XYZ file of N, CA and C in Angstrom:
768
model
N -19.020 5.453 99.194
C -17.742 4.746 98.953
C -17.179 4.747 97.622
N -15.772 4.875 97.541
C -14.927 5.017 96.209
C -14.897 3.837 95.709
N -14.663 4.140 94.191
C -14.258 2.862 93.444
C -13.164 2.080 94.001
N -12.164 2.603 94.636
C -11.100 1.990 95.102
C -11.335 1.303 96.210
N -12.143 1.837 97.302
C -12.598 1.158 98.460
C -13.320 -0.048 97.837
N -14.157 0.061 97.013
C -14.961 -1.226 96.642
C -14.000 -2.137 95.905
N -13.144 -2.014 95.410
C -12.251 -3.020 94.855
C -11.436 -3.433 95.792
N -11.133 -2.783 97.076
C -10.488 -3.504 98.031
C -11.300 -4.428 98.958
N -12.746 -3.968 98.769
C -13.562 -4.854 99.717
C -13.784 -6.272 98.950
N -13.682 -6.416 97.568
C -13.887 -7.529 97.038
C -12.600 -8.377 97.031
N -11.659 -7.844 97.663
C -10.220 -8.617 97.739
C -10.196 -8.790 99.377
N -11.047 -8.813 100.206
C -10.710 -8.676 101.718
C -10.473 -10.145 101.981
N -10.914 -11.049 101.642
C -10.479 -12.468 102.046
C -9.029 -12.835 101.721
N -8.999 -12.539 100.412
C -7.562 -13.009 100.158
C -6.549 -11.967 100.600
N -6.808 -10.818 101.078
C -5.798 -9.823 101.450
C -5.586 -10.180 102.859
N -6.811 -10.615 103.708
C -6.165 -11.245 105.007
C -5.275 -12.541 104.889
N -5.789 -13.401 103.956
C -5.141 -14.700 104.117
C -3.493 -14.791 103.486
N -3.417 -13.671 102.647
C -1.761 -14.021 102.146
C -1.062 -12.653 102.189
N -1.451 -11.584 102.622
C -0.610 -10.393 102.742
C 0.247 -10.664 103.872
N 1.637 -10.349 103.674
C 2.823 -10.366 104.580
C 2.447 -9.466 105.824
N 3.088 -9.732 106.755
C 3.202 -8.599 108.011
C 4.389 -7.704 107.799
N 5.149 -7.255 109.055
C 6.161 -6.545 108.938
C 7.221 -6.996 109.918
N 8.477 -6.855 109.494
C 9.802 -7.268 110.132
C 9.750 -6.851 111.580
N 10.109 -7.660 112.363
C 10.228 -7.213 113.859
C 11.218 -6.272 114.087
N 12.386 -6.154 113.547
C 13.456 -4.912 113.641
C 12.552 -3.425 113.523
N 11.857 -3.666 112.560
C 10.993 -2.465 111.800
C 9.888 -2.013 112.988
N 9.049 -2.957 113.375
C 8.126 -2.759 114.325
C 8.659 -2.179 115.603
N 9.581 -2.702 116.050
C 10.346 -2.362 117.147
C 10.866 -1.005 117.348
N 11.335 -0.402 116.242
C 11.673 1.055 116.021
C 10.465 1.789 116.334
N 9.194 1.333 115.753
C 7.951 2.040 116.020
C 7.570 2.201 117.307
N 7.646 1.018 117.870
C 7.438 0.890 119.391
C 8.205 2.002 120.203
N 9.469 1.871 120.072
C 10.347 2.724 120.737
C 10.239 4.184 120.486
N 9.784 4.616 119.302
C 9.355 6.177 119.108
C 8.182 6.602 119.816
N 7.130 5.626 119.864
C 5.919 5.920 120.638
C 6.228 6.090 121.952
N 6.923 5.023 122.666
C 7.335 5.029 124.086
C 7.777 6.337 124.564
N 8.972 6.442 123.630
C 9.856 7.804 123.768
C 8.962 9.040 123.998
N 8.011 8.975 123.071
C 7.325 10.351 123.105
C 6.085 10.570 123.971
N 5.509 9.361 124.271
C 4.178 9.364 124.744
C 4.314 8.827 126.178
N 5.277 7.925 126.698
C 5.302 7.341 127.616
C 4.450 5.934 127.880
N 3.305 5.998 128.335
C 2.423 5.003 128.318
C 1.159 5.381 127.456
N 1.468 4.920 126.172
C -0.001 5.447 125.248
C -1.195 4.934 125.613
N -2.113 5.982 125.423
C -3.607 5.737 125.663
C -4.462 5.191 124.396
N -4.219 5.801 123.359
C -4.972 5.465 121.973
C -3.909 5.529 120.841
N -4.304 4.258 120.122
C -3.359 4.032 118.959
C -4.208 3.781 117.981
N -4.202 4.568 116.527
C -5.084 4.617 115.517
C -4.234 4.187 114.533
N -4.963 3.373 113.608
C -4.133 2.641 112.317
C -5.276 3.044 111.259
N -4.851 4.093 110.529
C -5.522 4.725 109.338
C -5.531 3.758 108.057
N -6.533 3.615 107.444
C -6.525 2.666 106.223
C -6.158 1.290 106.805
N -6.893 0.522 107.921
C -6.543 -0.382 108.614
C -6.671 -1.865 107.625
N -7.473 -1.591 106.500
C -7.788 -2.880 105.851
C -8.394 -4.103 106.835
N -7.785 -5.194 106.345
C -8.165 -6.393 107.180
C -7.762 -6.522 108.576
N -6.860 -5.483 109.155
C -6.477 -5.452 110.276
C -5.061 -6.068 110.629
N -4.378 -6.382 109.501
C -2.968 -6.919 109.739
C -2.094 -5.850 110.759
N -1.890 -4.753 110.321
C -1.211 -3.787 111.112
C -1.767 -3.315 112.402
N -3.112 -3.450 112.555
C -3.926 -3.159 113.936
C -3.337 -4.302 114.697
N -3.410 -5.547 114.355
C -3.138 -6.498 115.244
C -1.738 -6.424 115.582
N -0.817 -5.777 114.646
C 0.452 -5.822 115.159
C 0.605 -4.831 116.109
N -0.104 -3.747 116.301
C -0.024 -2.718 117.230
C -0.534 -3.218 118.780
N -1.426 -4.205 118.476
C -1.762 -4.886 119.788
C -0.677 -5.731 120.402
N -0.009 -6.402 119.519
C 1.232 -7.255 119.744
C 2.384 -6.405 120.485
N 2.582 -5.371 119.780
C 3.692 -4.398 120.330
C 3.154 -3.893 121.589
N 2.119 -3.155 121.673
C 2.084 -2.421 122.897
C 1.125 -3.292 124.100
N 0.529 -4.565 123.705
C 0.107 -5.254 124.825
C -1.549 -4.716 125.239
N -1.918 -5.095 126.041
C -3.709 -4.706 126.374
C -3.831 -3.530 126.827
N -2.865 -2.698 127.319
C -3.014 -1.368 128.013
C -3.750 -0.246 127.305
N -3.128 -0.096 126.089
C -3.842 1.281 124.947
C -4.980 0.546 124.356
N -5.971 1.717 124.146
C -7.000 1.194 123.165
C -6.461 1.512 121.874
N -6.751 0.372 120.991
C -6.172 0.309 119.615
C -7.458 0.279 118.618
N -7.429 1.263 117.616
C -8.448 1.356 116.937
C -8.151 1.361 115.496
N -8.762 0.577 114.430
C -8.383 0.582 112.871
C -9.635 1.405 112.417
N -9.267 2.338 111.481
C -10.105 3.324 110.750
C -10.127 2.931 109.473
N -11.241 2.438 108.688
C -11.215 1.755 107.328
C -12.556 2.025 106.831
N -12.511 2.593 105.530
C -13.880 2.963 104.896
C -14.657 1.846 104.168
N -13.819 0.644 104.079
C -14.426 -0.439 103.351
C -15.187 -1.624 104.324
N -16.674 -1.630 103.981
C -17.422 -2.293 104.766
C -16.574 -3.660 105.066
N -16.482 -4.494 103.711
C -16.005 -5.796 103.710
C -14.647 -5.994 104.482
N -13.747 -4.815 104.537
C -12.439 -5.060 104.941
C -12.508 -4.933 106.567
N -13.369 -3.802 107.017
C -13.636 -3.996 108.488
C -14.293 -5.142 108.933
N -15.209 -5.795 108.099
C -15.988 -7.042 108.658
C -14.911 -8.137 108.752
N -13.993 -8.104 107.789
C -13.017 -9.180 107.882
C -12.016 -9.045 109.070
N -11.619 -7.879 109.282
C -10.843 -7.583 110.435
C -11.581 -7.876 111.707
N -12.947 -7.390 111.655
C -13.748 -7.711 113.051
C -13.673 -9.257 113.409
N -13.713 -9.874 112.356
C -13.507 -11.613 112.688
C -12.472 -12.064 113.442
N -11.601 -11.126 113.568
C -10.316 -11.401 114.641
C -9.941 -10.370 115.438
N -11.005 -9.795 115.761
C -10.769 -8.318 116.567
C -10.055 -8.502 117.803
N -10.421 -9.579 118.626
C -9.756 -9.835 119.778
C -9.317 -8.575 120.779
N -10.478 -7.802 120.733
C -10.137 -6.721 121.912
C -10.055 -5.372 121.044
N -9.742 -5.469 119.896
C -9.576 -4.173 118.783
C -10.850 -3.923 118.430
N -10.862 -2.589 117.959
C -11.882 -1.740 117.332
C -11.850 -1.471 115.983
N -12.878 -1.407 115.135
C -12.566 -1.001 113.743
C -14.004 -0.090 113.699
N -13.463 1.067 113.139
C -14.600 1.917 112.892
C -14.555 2.431 111.273
N -15.643 3.029 110.863
C -15.873 3.558 109.475
C -15.216 5.064 109.399
N -14.456 5.123 108.443
C -13.681 6.487 108.572
C -12.565 6.643 107.456
N -12.032 7.997 107.190
C -11.115 8.145 106.278
C -9.818 8.693 106.917
N -8.692 8.452 106.395
C -7.431 9.056 106.891
C -7.355 10.676 106.948
N -8.184 11.285 106.056
C -8.276 12.629 105.830
C -9.157 13.451 106.886
N -10.334 12.380 107.441
C -11.094 12.937 108.383
C -11.095 12.007 109.637
N -10.353 12.003 110.485
C -10.215 11.126 111.346
C -11.180 11.339 112.638
N -12.032 10.522 112.784
C -13.069 10.578 113.709
C -12.783 10.481 115.265
N -12.022 11.253 115.825
C -11.234 11.406 117.100
C -10.981 12.945 117.483
N -10.956 13.120 118.886
C -10.885 14.642 119.025
C -9.423 15.049 119.167
N -9.196 16.419 119.083
C -8.081 16.925 119.453
C -7.112 16.482 120.451
N -5.944 16.218 120.108
C -4.907 15.652 121.080
C -5.305 14.401 121.824
N -5.921 13.503 121.149
C -6.524 12.197 121.839
C -5.340 11.082 121.667
N -4.763 10.941 120.606
C -3.955 9.755 120.326
C -2.511 10.063 120.566
N -1.847 8.914 120.922
C -0.542 8.679 120.938
C 0.075 8.270 119.780
N -0.613 7.708 118.812
C -0.148 7.227 117.438
C -1.101 7.315 116.434
N -0.621 7.708 115.097
C -1.338 7.537 114.226
C -0.599 6.801 112.930
N -1.066 5.842 112.524
C -0.133 4.857 111.773
C -1.003 4.538 110.407
N -0.192 4.709 109.457
C -0.697 4.553 108.016
C 0.305 3.131 107.388
N -0.242 1.994 107.337
C 0.706 0.716 106.922
C -0.029 0.565 105.790
N 0.858 0.372 104.559
C 0.519 0.000 103.259
C -0.644 0.663 102.723
N -0.686 1.983 103.028
C -1.896 2.714 102.680
C -1.667 4.111 102.278
N -0.591 4.807 102.508
C -0.440 6.106 102.584
C -0.627 6.730 101.074
N -0.140 5.768 100.168
C -0.180 6.191 98.789
C -1.622 6.435 98.146
N -2.559 5.861 98.853
C -3.864 5.958 98.529
C -4.501 7.302 99.214
N -3.840 8.121 99.954
C -4.346 9.138 100.676
C -3.994 10.411 100.045
N -5.043 11.363 100.406
C -4.349 12.758 99.897
C -3.408 13.145 101.468
N -2.386 12.851 101.006
C -1.212 13.190 102.081
C -1.091 14.322 102.782
N -1.158 15.448 102.184
C -1.246 16.567 103.150
C -2.316 16.596 104.023
N -3.492 16.381 103.412
C -4.733 16.338 104.445
C -4.491 15.243 105.600
N -4.024 14.053 105.196
C -3.727 13.005 106.213
C -2.802 13.459 107.377
N -1.708 14.026 106.955
C -0.701 14.622 108.021
C -1.465 15.927 108.767
N -2.357 16.657 108.191
C -2.872 17.716 108.998
C -3.889 17.016 110.086
N -4.487 15.983 109.701
C -5.458 15.322 110.692
C -4.509 14.540 111.688
N -3.514 13.935 111.251
C -2.608 13.406 112.126
C -2.141 14.259 113.331
N -1.607 15.459 112.784
C -1.140 16.637 113.718
C -2.314 17.061 114.734
N -3.687 17.137 114.066
C -4.646 17.424 114.930
C -5.056 16.495 116.022
N -4.970 15.185 115.658
C -5.637 14.080 116.703
C -4.361 13.813 117.725
N -3.382 14.133 117.454
C -2.044 13.712 118.310
C -1.921 14.404 119.552
N -1.588 13.725 120.632
C -1.297 14.581 121.743
C 0.361 15.239 121.643
N 0.881 15.961 122.066
C 2.005 16.650 122.204
C 2.890 15.533 122.597
N 4.006 15.233 121.471
C 5.248 14.164 121.581
C 4.572 13.082 120.904
N 3.397 12.957 120.587
C 2.790 11.692 119.716
C 3.372 11.570 118.430
N 3.252 10.297 117.818
C 4.013 9.833 116.571
C 2.906 9.711 115.492
N 3.405 10.225 114.312
C 2.651 9.569 112.935
C 3.685 8.908 112.365
N 3.357 7.614 111.758
C 4.006 6.557 111.468
C 3.641 6.111 109.860
N 4.485 6.036 108.880
C 4.139 5.589 107.622
C 5.036 4.166 107.430
N 4.342 3.193 107.059
C 5.114 2.025 107.068
C 4.629 1.343 105.677
N 5.575 0.806 104.928
C 5.124 0.000 103.923
C 6.235 -1.162 103.451
N 5.706 -2.299 102.846
C 6.635 -3.309 102.292
C 6.762 -2.961 100.932
N 7.518 -2.915 100.229
C 8.015 -2.666 99.009
C 8.766 -3.803 98.218
N 8.305 -4.402 97.183
C 8.925 -5.433 96.538
C 10.246 -4.959 95.996
N 11.522 -5.580 96.073
C 12.493 -5.084 95.557
C 13.061 -5.672 94.040
N 12.438 -4.570 93.051
C 12.468 -5.161 91.587
C 14.038 -5.030 91.195
N 15.050 -4.323 92.059
C 16.322 -4.141 91.363
C 17.145 -5.159 91.844
N 16.754 -6.156 92.669
C 17.356 -7.333 93.084
C 17.073 -8.569 92.811
N 16.085 -8.599 91.777
C 15.260 -9.789 91.512
C 14.613 -9.865 90.105
N 15.208 -10.698 89.329
C 14.671 -10.731 87.889
C 13.130 -11.103 88.048
N 12.782 -12.016 88.845
C 11.432 -12.372 88.815
C 10.462 -11.083 89.250
N 10.794 -10.223 90.200
C 10.017 -9.113 90.802
C 10.090 -7.969 89.517
N 11.341 -7.882 88.909
C 11.369 -6.895 87.867
C 10.427 -7.425 86.830
N 10.181 -8.729 86.383
C 9.252 -9.105 85.416
C 8.005 -9.020 85.795
N 7.650 -9.310 87.062
C 6.117 -9.163 87.587
C 5.836 -7.569 87.684
N 6.624 -6.832 87.999
C 6.269 -5.622 87.922
C 6.150 -4.917 86.653
N 6.830 -5.452 85.680
C 6.493 -5.414 84.252
C 5.125 -5.657 83.739
N 4.687 -6.782 84.371
C 3.497 -7.338 84.052
C 2.246 -6.388 84.313
N 2.462 -5.681 85.612
C 1.767 -4.869 86.340
C 1.492 -3.675 85.465
N 2.592 -3.345 85.201
C 2.659 -1.808 84.370
C 2.178 -1.967 82.911
N 2.198 -3.343 82.299
C 1.605 -3.280 81.031
C 0.228 -3.234 81.093
N -0.348 -4.187 82.056
C -1.787 -4.279 82.021
C -2.609 -3.572 83.129
N -1.818 -2.740 84.075
C -2.636 -2.069 85.096
C -2.890 -0.968 84.789
N -4.062 -0.405 85.560
C -4.569 0.981 85.296
C -3.657 2.043 85.711
N -2.723 2.496 84.900
C -1.742 3.568 85.143
C -0.822 3.146 86.464
N -0.593 1.900 86.582
C 0.152 1.629 87.525
C 1.736 1.774 87.190
N 2.724 2.203 88.134
C 3.993 2.420 88.082
C 4.608 1.695 89.281
N 5.776 1.014 89.085
C 6.454 0.280 90.213
C 7.029 1.226 91.470
N 7.184 2.491 91.061
C 7.774 3.463 91.881
C 6.518 4.473 92.545
N 5.473 3.810 92.711
C 4.084 4.715 92.954
C 4.473 5.158 94.527
N 5.263 4.569 95.406
C 5.304 4.772 96.688
C 6.708 5.453 96.855
N 7.303 6.013 95.825
C 8.657 6.665 95.981
C 8.355 8.165 95.918
N 8.297 8.726 97.080
C 8.145 10.075 97.201
C 8.712 10.491 98.571
N 8.957 11.903 98.774
C 9.709 12.395 99.996
C 9.098 12.576 100.862
N 8.714 11.218 101.757
C 7.755 11.228 102.930
C 8.373 12.044 104.405
N 9.702 12.075 104.218
C 10.335 12.727 105.256
C 10.100 14.210 105.197
N 10.269 14.623 103.742
C 10.089 15.956 103.576
C 8.755 16.359 103.775
N 7.769 15.728 103.321
C 6.306 15.836 103.531
C 5.832 15.897 104.899
N 6.412 14.962 105.621
C 6.129 15.172 107.135
C 6.813 16.351 107.810
N 7.953 16.836 107.337
C 8.583 17.928 108.107
C 7.846 19.296 107.648
N 7.388 19.244 106.477
C 6.544 20.514 106.169
C 5.043 20.491 106.469
N 4.370 19.820 106.999
C 3.323 19.473 107.875
C 3.105 20.332 108.898
N 2.265 21.193 109.217
C 2.084 22.109 110.455
C 1.911 21.187 111.610
N 2.736 21.346 112.706
C 2.548 20.524 113.837
C 3.376 19.316 113.879
N 3.962 18.918 112.841
C 4.925 17.812 112.892
C 6.302 18.119 112.658
N 7.048 17.485 113.307
C 8.747 17.606 113.209
C 9.552 16.656 113.392
N 10.718 16.654 113.185
C 11.691 15.740 113.320
C 11.443 14.226 112.477
N 11.176 14.479 111.385
C 10.806 13.281 110.714
C 12.160 12.270 110.508
N 12.234 10.940 110.596
C 13.283 10.168 110.363
C 12.836 8.937 109.443
N 13.771 8.305 109.039
C 13.342 6.915 107.970
C 14.017 5.948 108.298
N 13.597 4.894 108.353
C 14.222 3.533 108.575
C 13.963 2.580 107.689
N 15.030 1.569 107.199
C 14.338 0.547 106.141
C 15.125 -0.953 106.549
N 14.618 -2.079 106.250
C 15.204 -3.237 106.313
C 14.962 -4.079 105.091
N 15.837 -4.789 104.993
C 15.504 -5.775 103.526
C 15.455 -7.190 104.126
N 14.494 -7.826 103.407
C 14.231 -9.302 103.915
C 13.690 -9.931 102.690
N 13.460 -11.470 102.971
C 13.156 -12.017 101.609
C 11.999 -13.126 102.134
N 10.802 -12.936 101.479
C 9.596 -13.773 101.920
C 9.668 -14.890 100.866
N 9.653 -16.156 101.305
C 9.631 -17.366 100.499
C 8.115 -17.972 100.561
N 7.620 -18.365 99.494
C 6.196 -18.913 99.439
C 6.209 -19.640 98.243
N 5.170 -20.573 98.378
C 4.781 -21.760 97.256
C 4.056 -20.937 96.273
N 3.675 -21.562 95.122
C 2.873 -21.015 93.968
C 1.640 -20.757 94.288
N 0.726 -21.417 95.279
C -0.401 -21.100 95.689
C -0.729 -19.939 96.383
N 0.352 -19.740 97.474
C 0.593 -18.477 98.268
C 0.750 -17.346 97.455
N 1.616 -17.455 96.395
C 2.110 -16.295 95.506
C 0.736 -15.834 94.705
N 0.058 -16.782 94.077
C -1.249 -16.463 93.514
C -2.086 -15.753 94.346
N -2.360 -16.343 95.711
C -3.330 -15.742 96.567
C -2.672 -14.344 96.859
N -1.499 -14.129 97.287
C -0.935 -12.822 97.531
C -1.204 -11.782 96.218
N -0.721 -12.423 95.017
C -0.954 -11.578 93.930
C -2.505 -11.024 93.601
N -3.448 -12.142 94.004
C -5.013 -11.647 93.777
C -5.571 -11.033 94.755
N -4.801 -10.808 95.952
C -5.307 -9.773 96.998
C -4.939 -8.364 96.426
N -4.211 -8.165 95.251
C -3.753 -6.777 95.210
C -4.695 -6.100 93.933
N -5.237 -4.782 94.348
C -6.074 -4.180 93.444
C -5.156 -3.876 92.109
N -3.985 -3.966 92.138
C -3.330 -3.762 91.032
C -3.412 -5.032 90.075
N -3.288 -6.013 90.777
C -3.282 -7.595 89.996
C -4.901 -7.578 89.519
N -5.890 -6.919 90.421
C -7.190 -6.954 89.782
C -7.287 -6.050 88.773
N -6.425 -5.151 88.468
C -6.504 -4.627 86.821
C -6.126 -5.376 85.925
N -5.157 -6.314 86.241
C -4.473 -7.019 84.988
C -5.769 -8.368 84.841
N -6.520 -8.783 86.035
C -7.492 -9.591 85.843
C -8.720 -9.134 84.867
N -8.882 -7.914 85.104
C -9.978 -7.179 84.174
C -9.394 -7.378 82.751
N -8.412 -7.068 82.439
C -7.721 -6.649 81.047
C -7.325 -8.007 80.526
N -7.233 -9.030 81.114
C -6.720 -10.401 80.652
C -7.794 -11.559 80.695
N -8.562 -11.290 81.919
C -9.641 -12.504 82.418
C -8.823 -13.194 83.615
N -9.473 -13.910 84.421
C -8.975 -14.516 85.718
C -7.810 -15.610 85.353
N -8.426 -16.542 84.349
C -7.364 -17.543 84.241
C -6.080 -17.350 83.251
N -6.312 -16.165 82.229
C -5.049 -15.864 82.013
C -4.347 -15.050 82.640
N -4.706 -14.179 83.819
C -3.732 -13.496 84.469
C -3.196 -14.457 85.724
N -3.735 -15.606 86.117
C -3.102 -16.466 86.924
C -2.060 -17.254 86.082
N -2.472 -17.693 84.791
C -1.625 -18.142 84.054
C -0.116 -17.454 83.801
N -0.415 -16.189 83.314
C 0.729 -15.201 83.260
C 1.778 -15.207 84.431
N 1.011 -15.260 85.606
C 2.044 -15.151 86.914
C 2.406 -16.361 87.233
N 1.618 -17.373 86.825
C 2.494 -18.929 87.091
C 3.456 -19.154 86.319
N 3.603 -18.792 84.950
C 4.622 -18.835 84.051
C 5.641 -17.998 84.530
N 5.574 -16.728 85.044
C 6.829 -16.237 85.461
C 7.494 -16.991 86.713
N 6.616 -17.443 87.530
C 7.154 -18.008 88.705
C 7.844 -19.377 88.317
N 7.328 -20.174 87.522
C 7.816 -21.510 87.015
C 9.263 -21.069 86.058
N 9.249 -19.861 85.456
C 10.394 -19.526 84.793
C 11.519 -19.261 85.748
N 11.440 -18.577 86.751
C 12.230 -18.035 87.643
C 12.748 -18.943 88.738
N 11.712 -19.841 88.952
C 11.851 -20.679 90.222
C 11.178 -22.082 89.807
N 11.836 -22.837 89.295
C 11.548 -24.156 88.766
C 11.493 -25.246 89.867
N 12.051 -24.625 90.879
C 11.874 -25.558 92.107
C 10.287 -25.554 92.774
N 9.684 -24.470 92.485
C 8.437 -24.245 93.096
C 8.594 -23.250 94.453
N 9.873 -23.008 94.848
C 9.925 -22.231 96.007
C 10.327 -20.600 95.527
N 9.159 -19.787 95.501
C 9.495 -18.404 95.181
C 9.782 -17.703 96.416
N 10.890 -16.891 95.879
C 11.429 -15.940 96.797
C 11.409 -14.582 96.376
N 10.648 -13.551 97.297
C 10.451 -12.302 96.835
C 11.087 -11.400 97.601
N 12.102 -10.699 97.319
C 12.859 -9.697 98.261
C 12.168 -8.323 98.425
N 12.030 -7.980 99.688
C 11.446 -6.723 100.210
C 12.281 -5.808 100.599
N 11.908 -4.412 100.500
C 12.531 -3.375 101.639
C 11.273 -3.097 102.379
N 11.325 -2.949 103.677
C 10.325 -2.525 104.401
C 10.891 -1.101 105.043
N 9.824 -0.213 104.679
C 10.440 1.303 105.037
C 9.303 1.840 106.139
N 10.062 2.492 107.078
C 9.317 3.094 108.282
C 9.551 4.615 108.123
N 8.588 5.344 108.464
C 9.009 6.945 108.596
C 8.137 7.506 109.729
N 8.760 8.309 110.462
C 8.245 8.542 111.668
C 8.615 10.051 111.935
N 7.560 10.488 112.496
C 7.550 12.014 112.719
C 6.819 12.456 114.197
N 7.175 13.585 114.950
C 6.920 13.992 116.071
C 5.682 14.840 116.182
N 4.649 14.768 116.809
C 3.814 15.959 116.874
C 4.465 16.995 117.992
N 4.677 18.301 117.488
C 5.478 19.309 117.957
C 4.737 20.161 119.051
């Protein structure tokens, strides 16, 4: 188990309770792409499934028909996900070595996770396990620091105290990487902007579910880290209603 996996395991409960889901217009595009390529999907894989937020989303999108499996190396993350399994499966595994046979899956999804992967190895594995016409999808929520003074200041706090953190850590040519992978083609990108509204307690819970904020906690101590985030929130939202703008991005490619 890697140090990063252990770090996420320590955050599993807060991750499950406070992390946001994904906008319906984006997940609808994911569903349409899968159905257009595979008809009736048989097996849907969620690589780096964490506490199962995106795995449960797949069940909601596709109903009870297909087998839905979350693949997650963190024991605590898998255990937390299994508490709400509801017919879903969670297995130990890595995105770069998916424990499924050639041509078996209709979808391989990486939600809020691909920046932790060896991406060329992941795309090669996705191409291996996908059936012809199957979908590989990358999905993530990104805080929009360009449209919010609060988010800009929050990202600055993470950059100051985080372990080599950069706010643009998920800015890379995903479409180009997908198209360059053997067996994948026709990559496309979609995005949507939305705003999450939450109170101070939920803000702190969401922040403390992040391995990046865990770096800040190690640098400052837990009380000081909470105080710093609280001070930023009260400075920008004196009414206590915190508003965080996001851009959710979805990248899709087809198994050729």
